[in-house]
Coordinates of C-alpha atoms in Angstrom, one line a residue:
Chain A
G1 CA 0.5 11.3 11.7
E2 CA 0.3 7.0 12.8
N3 CA 2.9 4.4 13.2
V4 CA 2.4 0.7 12.1
E5 CA 5.0 -2.1 13.8
Q6 CA 5.3 -5.2 12.1
H7 CA 6.6 -8.9 13.0
P8 CA 8.6 -10.7 12.4
S9 CA 10.1 -8.9 9.2
T10 CA 10.0 -13.0 7.8
L11 CA 8.8 -15.8 8.0
S12 CA 9.8 -19.4 7.4
V13 CA 7.7 -22.4 7.7
Q14 CA 6.6 -25.6 6.5
E15 CA 4.0 -26.8 4.2
G16 CA 0.6 -27.4 6.2
D17 CA 1.8 -25.0 9.2
S18 CA 0.1 -21.9 10.3
A19 CA 1.7 -18.6 9.8
V20 CA 0.8 -15.8 12.6
I21 CA 2.0 -11.9 12.0
K22 CA 1.2 -9.2 14.4
C23 CA 1.2 -5.7 13.7
T24 CA 0.7 -2.7 16.3
Y25 CA -0.9 0.7 15.4
S26 CA -0.5 4.1 17.4
D27 CA -3.3 6.1 16.3
S28 CA -6.6 5.8 18.6
A29 CA -8.3 7.0 15.6
S30 CA -7.8 4.4 13.3
N31 CA -10.9 2.2 12.7
Y32 CA -9.7 0.5 8.9
F33 CA -7.0 -2.5 9.2
P34 CA -6.8 -3.8 5.9
W35 CA -3.9 -6.9 5.5
Y36 CA -2.2 -6.7 1.5
K37 CA 0.0 -9.4 -0.1
Q38 CA 2.3 -8.3 -2.5
E39 CA 3.8 -11.3 -4.9
L40 CA 7.0 -10.5 -6.5
G41 CA 6.8 -7.8 -9.5
K42 CA 3.2 -7.2 -8.7
R43 CA 1.1 -4.8 -7.0
P44 CA -0.5 -5.1 -3.6
Q45 CA -3.7 -7.0 -3.3
L46 CA -6.5 -7.2 -0.2
I47 CA -6.8 -10.4 1.3
I48 CA -8.9 -9.6 4.1
D49 CA -9.5 -6.5 6.4
I50 CA -11.5 -5.8 9.5
R51 CA -13.4 -2.7 10.9
S52 CA -13.3 -1.1 14.4
N53 CA -16.7 -2.8 15.6
V54 CA -15.5 -6.3 15.3
G55 CA -13.1 -8.3 16.9
E56 CA -12.1 -11.5 14.3
K57 CA -13.1 -11.9 10.9
K58 CA -12.6 -15.4 9.0
D59 CA -11.9 -16.2 5.4
Q60 CA -11.3 -19.8 4.5
R61 CA -7.9 -20.8 5.5
I62 CA -7.0 -16.4 6.2
A63 CA -8.6 -15.1 9.9
V64 CA -7.6 -11.3 11.5
T65 CA -7.9 -10.6 15.4
L66 CA -8.2 -6.9 16.2
N67 CA -7.7 -5.6 20.1
K68 CA -8.5 -1.6 19.8
T69 CA -7.8 -1.6 24.0
A70 CA -4.1 -3.1 23.1
K71 CA -3.9 -1.7 19.4
H72 CA -2.4 -4.5 17.5
F73 CA -4.3 -6.7 14.9
S74 CA -3.3 -9.9 13.8
L75 CA -3.3 -12.5 10.5
H76 CA -3.4 -16.1 10.4
I77 CA -2.7 -18.1 7.8
T78 CA -3.6 -21.8 8.4
E79 CA -2.6 -24.4 6.3
T80 CA -0.3 -22.6 4.0
Q81 CA 0.5 -23.5 0.9
P82 CA 3.8 -22.4 -1.6
E83 CA 1.7 -20.0 -3.4
D84 CA 1.1 -18.6 0.1
S85 CA 4.6 -17.1 -0.5
A86 CA 5.0 -13.5 -0.9
V87 CA 5.1 -10.2 1.1
Y88 CA 2.1 -9.3 3.6
F89 CA 1.4 -5.5 4.6
C90 CA -0.8 -4.7 7.5
A91 CA -2.0 -0.9 7.7
A92 CA -3.9 1.2 9.6
R93 CA -6.3 4.3 8.9
P94 CA -7.5 6.6 10.8
S95 CA -10.7 8.2 8.9
G96 CA -10.6 10.6 6.3
Y97 CA -6.5 9.8 5.6
A98 CA -4.6 6.8 3.7
L99 CA -3.7 4.0 4.8
N100 CA -0.1 3.7 6.6
F101 CA 1.8 0.7 6.3
G102 CA 4.1 -1.6 7.9
K103 CA 7.0 -2.3 7.1
G104 CA 6.0 -6.0 5.5
T105 CA 7.1 -9.6 6.3
S106 CA 8.4 -11.7 4.0
L107 CA 6.6 -15.3 4.0
L108 CA 8.2 -18.4 2.8
V109 CA 6.2 -21.6 2.7
T110 CA 8.5 -24.2 1.7
P111 CA 7.0 -28.0 0.4
Chain B
D1 CA -11.4 -3.7 -17.9
T2 CA -8.1 -2.4 -15.5
A3 CA -9.2 -0.1 -12.0
V4 CA -6.3 1.8 -11.6
S5 CA -4.0 2.0 -14.3
Q6 CA -0.4 4.1 -14.3
T7 CA 1.7 4.4 -16.8
P8 CA 5.1 4.1 -17.9
K9 CA 5.1 0.6 -16.3
Y10 CA 9.1 1.0 -16.3
L11 CA 11.1 4.6 -16.6
V12 CA 14.6 4.5 -16.9
T13 CA 16.5 8.3 -17.0
Q14 CA 19.5 10.0 -15.8
M15 CA 19.5 12.5 -13.1
G16 CA 18.8 15.7 -13.3
N17 CA 16.1 15.3 -15.8
D18 CA 12.2 15.8 -15.3
K19 CA 9.6 13.0 -16.2
S20 CA 5.7 12.3 -15.3
I21 CA 3.7 9.3 -14.2
K22 CA 0.1 9.1 -14.6
C23 CA -2.4 7.4 -13.0
E24 CA -6.3 7.1 -13.7
Q25 CA -9.2 4.8 -12.5
N26 CA -12.4 4.0 -13.8
L27 CA -13.7 2.9 -10.2
G28 CA -15.5 6.0 -10.0
H29 CA -13.6 6.9 -6.6
D30 CA -13.2 10.5 -5.1
T31 CA -9.9 9.9 -3.1
M32 CA -6.0 8.7 -4.9
Y33 CA -3.1 8.3 -4.1
W34 CA 0.5 8.6 -4.8
Y35 CA 3.2 5.7 -2.3
K36 CA 6.4 5.3 -3.0
Q37 CA 8.3 1.5 -2.3
D38 CA 11.6 1.4 -1.5
S39 CA 14.6 -1.3 -2.5
K40 CA 13.3 -2.4 1.0
K41 CA 9.9 -2.9 0.2
F42 CA 8.5 -0.1 2.7
L43 CA 5.4 1.3 1.3
K44 CA 4.9 5.2 2.0
I45 CA 2.8 7.5 1.6
M46 CA 3.8 10.6 -0.4
F47 CA 0.1 12.1 -1.5
S48 CA -3.2 12.0 -1.3
Y49 CA -6.2 13.6 -3.2
N50 CA -10.0 13.7 -2.7
N51 CA -11.7 15.3 -5.3
K52 CA -8.7 16.9 -7.1
E53 CA -7.8 18.4 -3.9
L54 CA -4.6 18.1 -1.8
I55 CA -5.4 16.5 1.4
I56 CA -2.1 15.2 2.5
N57 CA 1.6 15.8 1.0
E58 CA 4.2 13.5 3.5
T59 CA 7.5 15.1 4.0
V60 CA 8.4 15.0 0.0
P61 CA 10.7 16.8 -1.7
N62 CA 9.1 19.7 -3.5
R63 CA 10.6 18.5 -6.4
F64 CA 7.5 16.2 -7.0
S65 CA 4.3 17.9 -7.0
P66 CA 0.7 16.2 -8.1
K67 CA -1.5 16.9 -10.4
S68 CA -5.0 16.3 -10.6
P69 CA -6.9 17.6 -13.6
D70 CA -10.2 15.5 -12.7
K71 CA -10.8 13.1 -9.6
A72 CA -10.2 10.3 -12.1
H73 CA -6.7 11.3 -12.6
L74 CA -3.9 12.2 -10.3
N75 CA -0.6 12.4 -12.1
L76 CA 2.6 12.9 -10.6
H77 CA 6.0 14.8 -12.2
I78 CA 9.4 15.3 -10.5
N79 CA 12.0 17.8 -11.3
S80 CA 15.5 17.2 -11.2
L81 CA 15.6 13.5 -10.8
E82 CA 18.1 12.1 -8.0
L83 CA 19.7 8.8 -7.7
G84 CA 17.4 8.5 -4.4
D85 CA 14.2 8.7 -6.3
S86 CA 15.1 5.6 -7.6
A87 CA 11.9 3.6 -6.5
V88 CA 8.7 1.6 -7.4
Y89 CA 5.6 4.6 -7.6
F90 CA 2.1 3.2 -6.6
C91 CA -1.0 4.8 -7.5
A92 CA -4.0 4.0 -5.6
S93 CA -7.7 4.8 -5.1
S94 CA -10.8 4.6 -2.7
L95 CA -13.8 5.9 -1.5
P96 CA -13.2 9.0 0.5
S97 CA -14.8 6.4 3.7
G98 CA -12.1 5.6 6.0
S99 CA -13.1 2.0 6.1
T100 CA -13.0 1.1 1.8
E101 CA -10.1 -0.5 0.4
A102 CA -7.6 0.6 -1.5
F103 CA -7.4 -0.6 -5.1
F104 CA -3.0 0.6 -6.4
G105 CA -2.4 0.3 -9.9
Q106 CA 0.1 -2.0 -11.8
G107 CA 3.4 0.2 -10.3
T108 CA 5.9 1.9 -11.5
R109 CA 10.1 0.9 -11.4
L110 CA 11.8 4.7 -11.5
T111 CA 15.8 4.4 -12.4
V112 CA 17.4 7.1 -12.2
V113 CA 20.8 6.5 -13.3

């Protein structure tokens, strides 16, 4: 099955700095790569996703890049704010199967 | 309107008991899932149903039995609860296509004492 590795497990940045989270996946059939944000005690919620026919996608302060050859994808958050503090999960999905998640990155943005 | 709702939100029970968690989605999705999130926050797929049929059953003890009466509902029944079953269980749903978002319920925090 699909195996998703995510790094780092914790990340602390100062407000205004950028944060980068990296993931690798194992199944070359995976074609969908979402990123979820989970605040304490809440459900995971999608913040951005990318499909295998695209190399980069941006939505305001958030961007995701995908390198299918190397089987890795990354989340970039610019101009971080304290409300960005949460656990972030990457995931990969081979077509027709469930999302397989990385182990999460706990991001702390300090004022 | 809640898209994916699960009940109860909290469940505290003794070892050996049997309990159920219910999940309903009003998004018209064909595919529903159960995920387990342990104390280290790892989200692990347990089951996946497509149009009431089981399509994924990860390595989960057979004390866990999902039931899908229709494509809008996926319930999880757990027999003979053990301490290690304590976790947050999330229901989710999506369209069957591989390239679409999964929507999560609010989670059920199960504590076995």
